[in-house]
Coordinates of C-alpha atoms in Angstrom, one line a residue:
M192 CA -22.6 -53.0 6.5
S193 CA -25.0 -50.2 5.6
D194 CA -24.3 -47.5 3.0
I195 CA -22.9 -44.3 4.6
I196 CA -22.4 -42.0 1.6
Q197 CA -25.2 -39.6 1.0
L198 CA -26.0 -36.5 -1.0
L199 CA -25.6 -33.3 1.0
P200 CA -28.7 -31.1 1.5
D201 CA -28.7 -28.1 -0.8
A202 CA -28.4 -25.6 2.1
I203 CA -25.2 -27.3 3.4
A204 CA -23.8 -27.6 -0.1
N205 CA -24.5 -23.9 -0.7
Q206 CA -22.7 -23.0 2.6
I207 CA -19.7 -25.0 1.5
A208 CA -19.6 -23.3 -1.9
A209 CA -20.1 -19.9 -0.2
G210 CA -16.8 -20.5 1.7
E211 CA -15.0 -20.2 -1.6
V212 CA -17.1 -17.5 -3.3
V213 CA -18.0 -15.3 -0.3
Q214 CA -15.0 -14.9 1.9
R215 CA -15.9 -11.4 3.3
P216 CA -18.3 -8.6 2.6
A217 CA -16.1 -7.4 -0.2
S218 CA -16.6 -10.7 -2.0
A219 CA -20.3 -10.3 -1.9
L220 CA -20.1 -6.7 -3.2
K221 CA -17.9 -7.8 -6.1
E222 CA -20.4 -10.5 -7.2
L223 CA -23.4 -8.1 -7.0
M224 CA -21.6 -5.3 -8.9
E225 CA -20.5 -7.6 -11.6
N226 CA -24.1 -8.9 -12.0
A227 CA -25.3 -5.3 -12.4
I228 CA -22.8 -4.7 -15.2
D229 CA -23.8 -8.0 -16.9
A230 CA -27.4 -6.7 -16.8
G231 CA -26.4 -3.7 -18.9
A232 CA -26.7 -1.1 -16.1
T233 CA -25.5 2.5 -16.7
Q234 CA -25.9 3.5 -13.1
V235 CA -24.9 1.5 -10.1
Q236 CA -25.4 2.6 -6.5
V237 CA -23.8 0.9 -3.5
L238 CA -24.8 1.4 0.1
V239 CA -23.1 -0.3 3.0
K240 CA -23.5 -0.2 6.8
E241 CA -20.9 -1.4 9.3
A242 CA -18.4 -2.2 6.5
G243 CA -20.9 -4.5 4.9
K244 CA -21.4 -6.7 7.9
M245 CA -24.9 -5.3 8.6
L246 CA -25.9 -4.3 5.1
I247 CA -24.8 -4.3 1.5
Q248 CA -27.3 -2.8 -1.0
V249 CA -26.7 -2.6 -4.7
I250 CA -29.1 -0.8 -7.0
D251 CA -28.8 -0.8 -10.8
N252 CA -30.9 0.4 -13.7
G253 CA -30.2 -2.7 -15.8
K254 CA -32.8 -4.8 -17.7
G255 CA -34.2 -6.6 -14.7
M256 CA -35.6 -10.1 -14.5
S257 CA -38.9 -11.8 -14.8
M258 CA -40.5 -13.6 -11.9
T259 CA -39.2 -17.0 -13.0
D260 CA -35.7 -15.7 -13.8
A261 CA -35.6 -14.0 -10.4
R262 CA -36.4 -17.2 -8.6
M263 CA -34.0 -19.3 -10.7
S264 CA -31.2 -16.9 -10.0
F265 CA -30.9 -18.2 -6.5
E266 CA -30.5 -21.8 -7.6
R267 CA -27.0 -23.2 -8.0
H268 CA -25.6 -23.5 -11.5
A269 CA -28.5 -21.6 -12.9
T270 CA -27.1 -19.0 -15.4
S271 CA -28.1 -17.1 -18.6
K272 CA -24.5 -16.8 -19.8
I273 CA -23.6 -20.2 -21.2
R274 CA -25.4 -23.1 -22.8
T275 CA -22.7 -25.3 -24.2
S276 CA -19.1 -26.2 -23.4
E277 CA -18.0 -24.0 -26.3
D278 CA -19.6 -21.0 -24.6
L279 CA -17.3 -21.6 -21.6
F280 CA -14.3 -20.7 -23.7
A281 CA -15.8 -17.6 -25.3
I282 CA -16.9 -15.8 -22.2
R283 CA -17.0 -12.0 -22.1
T284 CA -19.3 -11.6 -19.2
F285 CA -18.4 -11.5 -15.5
G286 CA -20.7 -14.3 -14.3
F287 CA -21.1 -17.7 -15.9
R288 CA -21.2 -20.3 -13.2
G289 CA -24.5 -19.4 -11.5
E290 CA -23.1 -19.7 -8.0
A291 CA -22.9 -16.1 -6.7
L292 CA -26.5 -15.4 -5.5
A293 CA -26.9 -19.0 -4.3
S294 CA -23.7 -18.7 -2.2
I295 CA -24.6 -15.3 -0.8
A296 CA -28.1 -16.3 0.1
A297 CA -26.7 -19.4 1.9
V298 CA -24.9 -17.2 4.5
A299 CA -27.0 -14.1 4.6
Q300 CA -30.5 -12.6 4.6
V301 CA -31.1 -11.5 1.0
E302 CA -33.9 -9.4 -0.4
M303 CA -34.3 -8.8 -4.2
R304 CA -36.6 -6.4 -6.0
T305 CA -36.5 -6.6 -9.8
R306 CA -38.6 -5.4 -12.8
E307 CA -38.1 -5.6 -16.5
K308 CA -38.5 -2.5 -18.7
D309 CA -42.0 -3.2 -20.1
A310 CA -43.4 -5.0 -17.0
E311 CA -46.1 -3.3 -14.9
L312 CA -45.0 -5.0 -11.7
G313 CA -41.8 -6.4 -10.5
T314 CA -40.9 -9.3 -8.2
L315 CA -39.9 -9.4 -4.5
I316 CA -38.0 -12.4 -3.2
Q317 CA -36.7 -12.9 0.3
V318 CA -34.2 -15.7 1.0
E319 CA -32.7 -16.5 4.4
G320 CA -30.0 -19.2 4.7
S321 CA -31.0 -20.7 1.3
D322 CA -34.7 -20.9 2.4
V323 CA -37.1 -18.8 0.3
K324 CA -39.2 -16.9 2.8
K325 CA -41.3 -14.8 0.5
Q326 CA -42.0 -14.4 -3.3
E327 CA -44.6 -11.9 -4.5
P328 CA -45.3 -9.2 -7.1
V329 CA -44.3 -5.7 -6.0
S330 CA -44.2 -2.2 -7.4
C331 CA -40.5 -1.2 -7.9
M332 CA -38.2 0.7 -10.2
E333 CA -36.9 -0.8 -13.4
G334 CA -33.7 -2.7 -12.8
T335 CA -32.7 -4.7 -9.8
Q336 CA -32.2 -3.9 -6.1
I337 CA -30.4 -6.5 -3.9
L338 CA -30.0 -6.1 -0.1
V339 CA -27.6 -8.5 1.7
K340 CA -28.3 -8.3 5.5
N341 CA -26.3 -9.8 8.4
L342 CA -23.7 -11.6 6.4
F343 CA -22.6 -14.9 8.0
F344 CA -25.5 -14.7 10.5
N345 CA -25.7 -18.5 10.4
V346 CA -22.0 -19.1 10.4
P347 CA -20.7 -17.6 13.6
A348 CA -17.2 -18.9 13.1
R349 CA -16.9 -17.1 9.8
R350 CA -18.3 -13.9 11.2
N351 CA -15.8 -14.0 14.1
F352 CA -13.0 -14.1 11.7
L353 CA -13.9 -10.9 10.0
K354 CA -11.6 -8.0 10.6
S355 CA -12.3 -4.6 12.1
N356 CA -14.7 -2.3 10.2
P357 CA -11.9 -0.1 8.8
V358 CA -10.1 -3.1 7.4
E359 CA -13.2 -4.6 5.9
M360 CA -14.1 -1.2 4.5
R361 CA -10.8 -1.0 2.7
H362 CA -11.5 -4.3 1.0
L363 CA -14.9 -3.1 0.0
V364 CA -13.4 0.1 -1.5
E365 CA -10.8 -1.9 -3.4
E366 CA -13.4 -4.1 -5.0
F367 CA -15.6 -1.1 -5.8
Q368 CA -12.6 0.6 -7.5
R369 CA -11.7 -2.4 -9.6
V370 CA -15.2 -2.6 -11.1
A371 CA -15.5 1.2 -11.5
L372 CA -12.1 1.4 -13.3
A373 CA -13.1 -1.3 -15.8
Y374 CA -16.3 0.6 -16.8
P375 CA -15.7 4.4 -17.0
E376 CA -18.9 4.7 -19.2
V377 CA -21.0 3.5 -16.2
G378 CA -21.8 5.8 -13.3
F379 CA -21.0 4.5 -9.8
S380 CA -21.6 5.8 -6.3
L381 CA -20.7 4.4 -2.9
K382 CA -22.0 5.4 0.5
Q383 CA -20.8 4.1 3.9
N384 CA -23.2 4.7 6.8
D385 CA -25.0 7.4 4.8
M386 CA -21.6 9.2 4.1
E387 CA -20.8 9.4 0.4
L388 CA -17.3 8.1 -0.5
F389 CA -17.5 8.1 -4.3
N390 CA -19.8 9.7 -6.8
L391 CA -18.4 8.8 -10.3
P392 CA -20.3 10.2 -13.2
A393 CA -21.0 8.0 -16.3
G394 CA -19.6 8.6 -19.7
G395 CA -16.2 9.9 -18.8
K396 CA -12.8 8.9 -20.0
L397 CA -10.5 6.4 -18.3
S398 CA -8.2 9.2 -17.2
Q399 CA -11.1 11.1 -15.6
R400 CA -12.2 7.9 -13.8
I401 CA -8.6 7.4 -12.4
I402 CA -8.5 10.9 -11.1
G403 CA -12.0 10.6 -9.7
I404 CA -11.0 7.5 -7.7
F405 CA -7.4 8.2 -6.7
G406 CA -7.5 12.0 -6.4
K407 CA -6.3 15.1 -8.3
S408 CA -2.7 14.4 -7.4
Y409 CA -2.7 11.9 -10.3
Q410 CA -3.4 14.6 -12.8
G411 CA -0.3 15.2 -14.9
Q412 CA 1.3 12.0 -13.6
L413 CA -0.4 9.6 -16.1
V414 CA 1.3 8.4 -19.3
V415 CA -0.9 7.0 -22.1
C416 CA 0.0 3.4 -23.0
Q417 CA -1.3 1.7 -26.2
E418 CA -0.1 -1.2 -28.3
E419 CA -1.9 -3.2 -30.9
T420 CA -0.8 -6.6 -32.2
P421 CA -2.6 -9.3 -34.2
H422 CA -3.0 -11.4 -31.0
L423 CA -3.2 -8.9 -28.2
N424 CA -4.1 -5.2 -27.7
V425 CA -2.9 -3.2 -24.7
K426 CA -4.2 0.2 -23.6
G427 CA -4.4 2.2 -20.4
Y428 CA -2.2 4.4 -18.3
V429 CA 1.0 4.1 -16.4
G430 CA 2.4 6.4 -13.8
K431 CA 5.6 8.4 -14.1
P432 CA 8.6 6.9 -12.2
E433 CA 8.6 9.6 -9.5
Q434 CA 5.0 8.5 -8.6
A435 CA 6.1 5.0 -7.7
K436 CA 5.5 3.8 -4.2
K437 CA 7.0 1.2 -1.8
T438 CA 3.7 -0.7 -1.5
R439 CA 1.7 -2.6 -4.1
G440 CA -2.0 -1.9 -4.4
E441 CA -2.3 0.7 -7.2
Q442 CA -1.5 -1.8 -10.0
Y443 CA -4.5 -2.9 -12.1
F444 CA -4.6 -5.5 -14.9
F445 CA -7.8 -6.1 -16.7
V446 CA -8.2 -8.9 -19.3
N447 CA -11.3 -8.4 -21.4
N448 CA -12.4 -5.9 -18.7
R449 CA -12.1 -8.5 -16.0
F450 CA -9.7 -7.6 -13.1
I451 CA -6.9 -10.1 -12.6
K452 CA -3.9 -10.6 -10.4
S453 CA -0.7 -11.6 -12.1
N454 CA 2.8 -11.4 -10.7
Y455 CA 4.1 -12.5 -14.1
L456 CA 2.7 -9.5 -15.9
H457 CA 3.6 -7.2 -13.0
H458 CA 7.2 -8.3 -13.5
A459 CA 6.8 -7.3 -17.2
V460 CA 5.8 -3.8 -16.2
A461 CA 8.5 -3.5 -13.5
N462 CA 11.1 -4.6 -16.1
A463 CA 10.0 -1.8 -18.4
Y464 CA 10.8 0.7 -15.6
E465 CA 14.2 -0.8 -14.9
G466 CA 16.7 2.0 -14.4
L467 CA 14.0 4.6 -13.8
M468 CA 13.3 3.9 -10.2
P469 CA 14.6 1.9 -7.2
S470 CA 14.1 -1.9 -7.4
D471 CA 11.9 -1.9 -4.3
M472 CA 9.4 0.6 -5.7
H473 CA 6.2 -0.2 -7.5
P474 CA 4.8 1.9 -10.4
F475 CA 1.2 2.9 -10.8
Y476 CA -0.7 1.4 -13.8
V477 CA -4.1 0.7 -15.1
L478 CA -3.7 -1.6 -18.1
F479 CA -6.4 -3.3 -20.2
L480 CA -5.6 -6.4 -22.3
E481 CA -7.9 -7.3 -25.1
I482 CA -7.5 -10.9 -26.3
D483 CA -9.5 -13.6 -27.9
P484 CA -11.3 -15.5 -25.1
T485 CA -10.3 -18.8 -26.7
H486 CA -6.7 -18.1 -25.8
I487 CA -7.3 -17.7 -22.1
D488 CA -8.8 -19.7 -19.2
I489 CA -10.5 -17.7 -16.5
N490 CA -12.1 -20.7 -14.8
V491 CA -9.0 -21.3 -12.6
H492 CA -10.1 -20.0 -9.2
P493 CA -13.6 -19.4 -7.7
T494 CA -12.7 -15.6 -7.3
K495 CA -11.9 -15.4 -11.1
T496 CA -8.9 -13.2 -10.4
E497 CA -6.4 -15.7 -11.8
I498 CA -6.1 -16.4 -15.5
K499 CA -4.1 -18.7 -17.8
F500 CA -2.8 -17.6 -21.2
D501 CA -2.0 -20.2 -23.8
D502 CA 1.1 -18.1 -24.7
E503 CA 2.3 -16.3 -21.6
R504 CA 5.7 -15.3 -23.1
T505 CA 4.1 -13.4 -26.0
V506 CA 1.8 -11.6 -23.6
Y507 CA 4.7 -10.7 -21.3
A508 CA 6.7 -9.3 -24.3
V509 CA 3.8 -7.2 -25.6
V510 CA 3.0 -5.7 -22.2
R511 CA 6.7 -4.9 -21.5
S512 CA 7.1 -3.4 -25.0
A513 CA 3.9 -1.3 -24.6
V514 CA 5.0 0.2 -21.3
K515 CA 8.6 0.8 -22.5
Q516 CA 7.4 2.6 -25.6
A517 CA 4.9 4.7 -23.6
L518 CA 7.6 5.9 -21.2
G519 CA 9.9 6.6 -24.1
A520 CA 7.3 8.4 -26.2
H521 CA 6.7 10.8 -23.2
N522 CA 10.4 11.5 -22.6
V523 CA 10.5 9.4 -19.4
V524 CA 13.1 6.9 -20.4
P525 CA 16.7 8.2 -19.8
T526 CA 18.4 9.6 -22.9
L527 CA 22.0 10.7 -23.7
D528 CA 20.6 14.2 -24.6
F529 CA 21.0 15.8 -21.2
S530 CA 19.6 19.1 -22.5
M531 CA 16.2 17.5 -23.0
D532 CA 13.5 18.8 -20.6
V533 CA 12.4 15.7 -18.6
N534 CA 9.8 16.3 -16.0
F535 CA 10.8 13.8 -13.4
T536 CA 14.5 14.7 -13.7
E537 CA 13.7 18.3 -13.0
N538 CA 11.6 17.4 -10.0
W539 CA 14.5 15.3 -8.7
K540 CA 16.9 18.2 -9.1
K541 CA 14.6 20.5 -7.1
D542 CA 14.3 18.0 -4.3
T543 CA 18.0 17.3 -4.0
A544 CA 18.9 21.0 -4.2
S545 CA 17.6 21.4 -0.6
R546 CA 20.2 19.0 0.8
T547 CA 22.8 21.7 1.6
A548 CA 24.8 19.4 3.9
V549 CA 25.9 17.3 0.9
S550 CA 28.3 18.4 -1.8
W551 CA 27.1 17.5 -5.2
E552 CA 30.3 18.6 -7.0
N553 CA 31.7 16.0 -9.5
T554 CA 28.7 13.7 -8.8
L555 CA 26.8 12.1 -11.6
V556 CA 23.0 12.2 -11.3
P557 CA 22.3 8.5 -12.1
D558 CA 24.6 7.3 -9.3
D559 CA 22.3 9.0 -6.7
L560 CA 18.9 8.0 -8.0
N561 CA 18.4 5.5 -5.2
K562 CA 19.3 7.9 -2.4
D563 CA 16.6 9.1 0.0
K564 CA 15.9 12.8 -0.2
S565 CA 14.5 13.1 3.3
Y566 CA 17.9 14.0 4.9
K567 CA 17.4 15.0 8.5
T568 CA 20.0 16.0 11.1
F569 CA 19.7 15.0 14.8
Q570 CA 19.2 18.4 16.2
S571 CA 19.2 22.1 15.3
P572 CA 20.2 23.2 11.8
S573 CA 23.3 24.8 13.3
F574 CA 24.9 21.3 13.0
Q575 CA 24.9 21.7 9.3
K576 CA 27.2 24.6 9.5
Q577 CA 29.9 22.7 11.4
S578 CA 32.9 21.6 9.4
V579 CA 33.2 17.9 8.7
S580 CA 36.7 18.2 7.2
G581 CA 39.8 18.0 9.4
W582 CA 40.5 14.4 8.5
E583 CA 44.2 15.0 9.2
R584 CA 43.5 15.4 12.9
L585 CA 42.2 11.9 13.2
F586 CA 45.6 10.5 12.4
E587 CA 47.7 12.8 14.6
G588 CA 47.4 10.3 17.4
N589 CA 46.4 13.1 19.8
V590 CA 43.5 11.3 21.4
N591 CA 43.3 13.7 24.3
T592 CA 42.7 16.6 22.0
L593 CA 39.7 14.9 20.4
Q594 CA 38.4 13.7 23.7
T595 CA 38.5 17.3 25.0
E596 CA 36.5 18.4 22.0
K597 CA 33.9 15.8 22.9
D598 CA 33.8 16.9 26.5
K599 CA 33.4 20.5 25.4
D600 CA 30.3 19.5 23.5
G601 CA 29.0 17.4 26.3
D602 CA 26.8 20.1 27.8
E603 CA 25.1 20.7 24.4
Q604 CA 24.3 17.0 24.1
S605 CA 23.3 16.3 27.6
D606 CA 19.6 17.1 27.1
V607 CA 19.5 15.0 24.0
L608 CA 20.9 11.8 25.3
T609 CA 17.9 10.8 27.3
F610 CA 17.5 7.3 26.1
T611 CA 16.4 5.3 29.1
S612 CA 13.4 3.5 27.7
K613 CA 12.4 0.3 29.5
A614 CA 9.6 -0.4 27.1
S615 CA 9.3 -4.1 26.3
E616 CA 10.9 -5.0 23.0
T617 CA 8.4 -6.3 20.6
T618 CA 10.4 -6.6 17.4
S619 CA 11.6 -9.8 15.8
T620 CA 15.1 -8.9 16.9
S621 CA 14.3 -9.2 20.6
N622 CA 15.4 -12.8 20.6
M623 CA 18.7 -12.2 18.9
E624 CA 21.9 -12.5 20.9
T625 CA 23.3 -9.2 21.9
E626 CA 27.0 -8.5 22.1
P627 CA 28.6 -6.7 25.1
L628 CA 28.8 -3.0 24.4
P629 CA 32.3 -1.7 23.9
E630 CA 33.6 1.4 25.6
K631 CA 34.3 4.4 23.4
T632 CA 37.7 6.0 24.1
G633 CA 38.7 8.2 21.1
A634 CA 38.2 9.5 17.6
T635 CA 35.0 9.3 15.6
F636 CA 34.8 9.8 11.9
Q637 CA 32.7 9.0 8.8
V638 CA 33.5 6.7 5.8
E639 CA 31.8 7.2 2.5
S640 CA 28.9 9.1 4.2
Q641 CA 27.6 5.7 5.2
Y642 CA 29.5 4.4 8.2
V643 CA 30.7 6.0 11.4
V644 CA 34.0 4.7 12.8
A645 CA 34.6 5.1 16.5
Q646 CA 37.8 4.3 18.4
M647 CA 37.4 1.9 21.3
S648 CA 39.8 0.7 24.0
S649 CA 40.0 -2.7 22.2
G650 CA 40.1 -1.6 18.6
L651 CA 37.6 0.0 16.2
M652 CA 33.8 -0.1 15.9
I653 CA 32.1 0.5 12.5
I654 CA 28.5 1.7 12.7
D655 CA 25.9 1.6 9.9
Q656 CA 24.5 5.1 10.4
Q657 CA 21.1 4.5 8.9
A658 CA 20.4 1.2 10.7
A659 CA 21.6 2.7 14.0
H660 CA 19.5 5.8 13.7
E661 CA 16.4 3.7 12.8
R662 CA 17.0 1.6 15.9
I663 CA 17.3 4.8 18.1
L664 CA 14.1 6.3 16.6
Y665 CA 12.2 3.0 16.8
E666 CA 12.7 2.6 20.5
R667 CA 11.9 6.2 21.1
F668 CA 8.6 6.0 19.2
T669 CA 7.7 2.7 20.7
R670 CA 8.0 4.2 24.2
Q671 CA 6.0 7.2 23.2
L672 CA 3.2 5.1 21.8
H673 CA 3.0 2.9 24.9
Q674 CA 2.9 6.0 27.1
A675 CA 0.9 8.2 24.7
S676 CA 3.6 10.8 25.4
G677 CA 4.5 12.0 22.0
A678 CA 5.0 15.8 22.0
S679 CA 3.7 17.7 19.0
Q680 CA 4.9 20.8 17.2
Q681 CA 2.2 22.8 15.5
C682 CA 2.4 23.5 11.8
L683 CA 2.6 27.2 11.0
F684 CA 0.8 26.5 7.7
P685 CA -1.1 23.2 8.1
P686 CA -1.1 21.3 4.8
H687 CA -4.1 19.3 3.7
I688 CA -3.7 16.0 1.9
Q689 CA -6.3 14.4 -0.4
L690 CA -6.2 10.7 -0.1
S691 CA -7.9 7.8 -1.8
A692 CA -10.9 6.4 0.0
A693 CA -9.0 3.4 1.2
D694 CA -6.1 5.5 2.6
F695 CA -8.5 7.8 4.2
A696 CA -10.2 4.9 6.0
L697 CA -6.7 3.7 7.1
V698 CA -5.8 7.1 8.6
M699 CA -9.1 7.2 10.5
D700 CA -8.3 3.7 11.8
I701 CA -4.9 4.6 13.2
R702 CA -5.6 8.2 14.1
E703 CA -5.4 7.5 17.9
E704 CA -1.9 5.9 17.4
L705 CA -0.8 8.8 15.2
H706 CA -1.8 11.2 18.0
G707 CA 0.3 9.1 20.4
L708 CA 3.4 9.8 18.2
G709 CA 2.7 13.5 18.1
F710 CA 0.7 13.9 14.8
V711 CA -2.4 16.1 15.0
V712 CA -4.7 15.0 12.2
S713 CA -8.2 16.2 11.5
E714 CA -10.8 15.6 8.8
F715 CA -11.0 18.3 6.2
G716 CA -13.7 17.3 3.8
K717 CA -14.2 14.2 1.7
D718 CA -11.2 11.9 1.8
T719 CA -9.1 14.9 2.9
I720 CA -7.1 15.4 6.1
L721 CA -5.4 18.4 7.7
I722 CA -2.0 18.0 9.3
Q723 CA -2.0 20.4 12.2
G724 CA 0.9 19.0 14.1
V725 CA 3.9 16.6 13.7
P726 CA 6.1 14.9 16.2
A727 CA 8.3 17.4 18.0
D728 CA 11.5 15.3 17.9
V729 CA 11.4 14.8 14.2
Q730 CA 12.9 17.5 12.1
V731 CA 10.5 18.3 9.3
T732 CA 10.8 20.5 6.3
N733 CA 7.8 19.1 4.4
E734 CA 5.0 17.8 6.7
K735 CA 3.0 16.5 3.7
A736 CA 5.9 14.4 2.4
L737 CA 6.6 13.1 5.9
F738 CA 3.0 12.0 6.4
E739 CA 2.6 10.5 2.9
G740 CA 5.9 8.6 3.3
L741 CA 4.8 7.3 6.7
L742 CA 1.5 6.1 5.3
E743 CA 3.4 4.2 2.5
Q744 CA 5.8 2.6 4.9
F745 CA 2.9 1.6 7.2
K746 CA 1.1 -0.1 4.2
H747 CA 4.4 -1.7 3.2
F748 CA 5.0 -3.2 6.6
K749 CA 1.4 -4.2 6.9
A750 CA 1.7 -6.2 3.7
E751 CA 5.1 -7.8 4.5
L752 CA 4.9 -8.4 8.3
S753 CA 2.2 -9.3 10.9
L754 CA 2.5 -6.3 13.1
D755 CA 0.1 -4.5 15.4
K756 CA -0.7 -0.9 14.6
R757 CA 1.6 0.6 17.2
E758 CA 4.7 -1.4 16.2
N759 CA 4.0 -0.8 12.6
L760 CA 3.7 3.0 13.1
A761 CA 6.9 3.1 15.2
R762 CA 8.8 1.2 12.5
S763 CA 7.3 3.2 9.7
L764 CA 8.1 6.6 11.2
A765 CA 11.6 5.4 12.2
K766 CA 12.3 4.3 8.6
K767 CA 10.9 7.5 7.1
S768 CA 12.6 10.1 9.4
S769 CA 16.0 8.4 10.0
I770 CA 19.2 9.7 8.4
K771 CA 20.1 7.9 5.2
R772 CA 23.2 6.4 3.8
G773 CA 24.9 9.2 1.8
S774 CA 24.2 11.8 4.4
K775 CA 27.3 13.6 5.8
L776 CA 27.3 14.1 9.6
A777 CA 29.1 16.7 11.7
S778 CA 31.4 15.4 14.4
A779 CA 28.9 16.3 17.1
E780 CA 26.2 14.3 15.3
M781 CA 28.4 11.3 15.1
E782 CA 29.2 11.5 18.8
M783 CA 25.5 11.7 19.5
L784 CA 24.7 8.8 17.3
V785 CA 27.1 6.6 19.1
A786 CA 25.9 7.7 22.5
Q787 CA 22.2 7.3 21.7
L788 CA 22.8 3.9 20.1
F789 CA 24.4 2.5 23.3
S790 CA 21.5 3.8 25.3
C791 CA 19.1 1.6 23.3
Q792 CA 17.7 -1.6 24.8
N793 CA 18.7 -3.6 21.8
P794 CA 21.5 -1.7 20.1
N795 CA 23.0 -4.6 18.2
Y796 CA 20.4 -5.0 15.5
G797 CA 18.5 -2.8 13.1
L798 CA 14.8 -3.0 12.2
S799 CA 15.5 -5.5 9.4
G800 CA 17.6 -7.8 11.6
N801 CA 20.9 -6.6 10.2
K802 CA 23.7 -5.6 12.6
T803 CA 24.0 -1.9 13.5
F804 CA 27.7 -2.2 14.1
I805 CA 30.7 -4.5 14.0
K806 CA 33.9 -4.5 16.0
L807 CA 37.4 -4.9 14.8
D808 CA 39.6 -5.8 17.8
I809 CA 43.2 -4.9 17.9
Q810 CA 44.3 -8.5 17.4
K811 CA 42.3 -8.7 14.1
I812 CA 43.8 -5.4 12.9
Q813 CA 47.3 -6.7 13.7
G814 CA 46.5 -9.9 11.8
F815 CA 46.0 -7.9 8.6
F816 CA 49.7 -6.8 8.8
T817 CA 51.2 -10.1 10.1
R818 CA 53.3 -12.0 7.5

């Protein structure tokens, strides 16, 4: 039998390695920017076309390379960073394996121009699919310029798996932001299709870099965090609790200036915020950990975003303590001195003061921290003026009187109860068994401002008001999106919203679907949008807060569920604009909620799969009193 095991050709081996190192255009950008930093650059320019699929160009003013080094840089495992095994455990540079350029050149057409400081001429090298096509002297600027063209041109399957341009662009922006945050002393710029997205000057402070990347809305929301110990130093900024969001994505850990992902350390930060924000919210933070390289292992994953500490518990404790002390030092942690001027508490009081339908007498502030402040009624504000008292009438047994009151309001409700949507159900609850709908016959009242109790011919029905309203709105918005029939109400004073580059790209990607819901959104400068109209059937007091909340919900569902854009938007807007638990409803609103719920195609389940109502039949009620 002949021998069958053979060494792979270098080109194929490089393609295999590229599968781990270069997963998408953002992966290539990350490697090139890190190489520029390792070369001592003080200015790094990035240009991309078609979200990096067609072109990624990185220009730096670093020390450049000689002709021999330039050629060697495309060879696998050729590096200037390490010489011995001891060097591997004392790494402070980004690159050290010598795989980045070789992997990129294996799946793209790469052109490099580089010149050292004192050299008269530089070097031009062109590589295509690991084959060197050209190498010659050339006149060029000091530093290095690298062009990556037609990524995955020779791996069609990988190219077909790339996402849409807006999605890939968001990944590019995320990688750009991570490197830019780590080095505020270096100037960075990013252009997409000749449109400038970022222009970050060199030499600034970390706080200035954060504001330059995420927008001016972060000004005044940052809390300095600093802790020094014999084994670990922590420095950076954390956000105030009111700035927390439902989605992760604005949480940055850097170990020796290298970006890492760590759920363990994220838990340490979240634990420091315990009691200051709802458990499902995520705080903003940019934290730098300085530690002896001999106590960590960064050679865990090809992307180098995972890290191992030799004493994770100590690191956890130091990070948690640093964040806790930072919040306490800036009067963010709750205190028994209620006369103290605490910014986020004042903001909370201002927000909740507008909820006139809810009585705050004899209510402690901490008990209501988890309540949603976007209380909305179903129809006109006149409902807020109706009395929700009169509980004694519900127990008089005079069902006819209550029924007459309902009939009297019937004309007012008739133009609202128009739920006859036949749109196909696309939610995960569509396969759930539905119960036969009971027939309402009598009184409707509210319990603990959370549940609506309706009298039926066979007993009682208890409705979760938030889950029910989310279901009603979701089906309405789904129908509007499929029919592109969402009516819009124009904003009298259109607000403008400055977004991060990633969020701006996301809005541009879903602008057509937003228009189908009734939003009228236009560009208003760099990373800024103008909200000219909002859905007509959503009561809005703050258009900016509504849109920002919708965007956060959209990103949250995008991360948690595999949904298309339309369903994601319908879910997100339903979640954001629904009434919340803790909201008091007038009797007419409760009647309307019940009627609209029973008009839904799938009234039995909410958007999270939980039941919208339960039934207590008369036999079960009698059983409670049977000896």
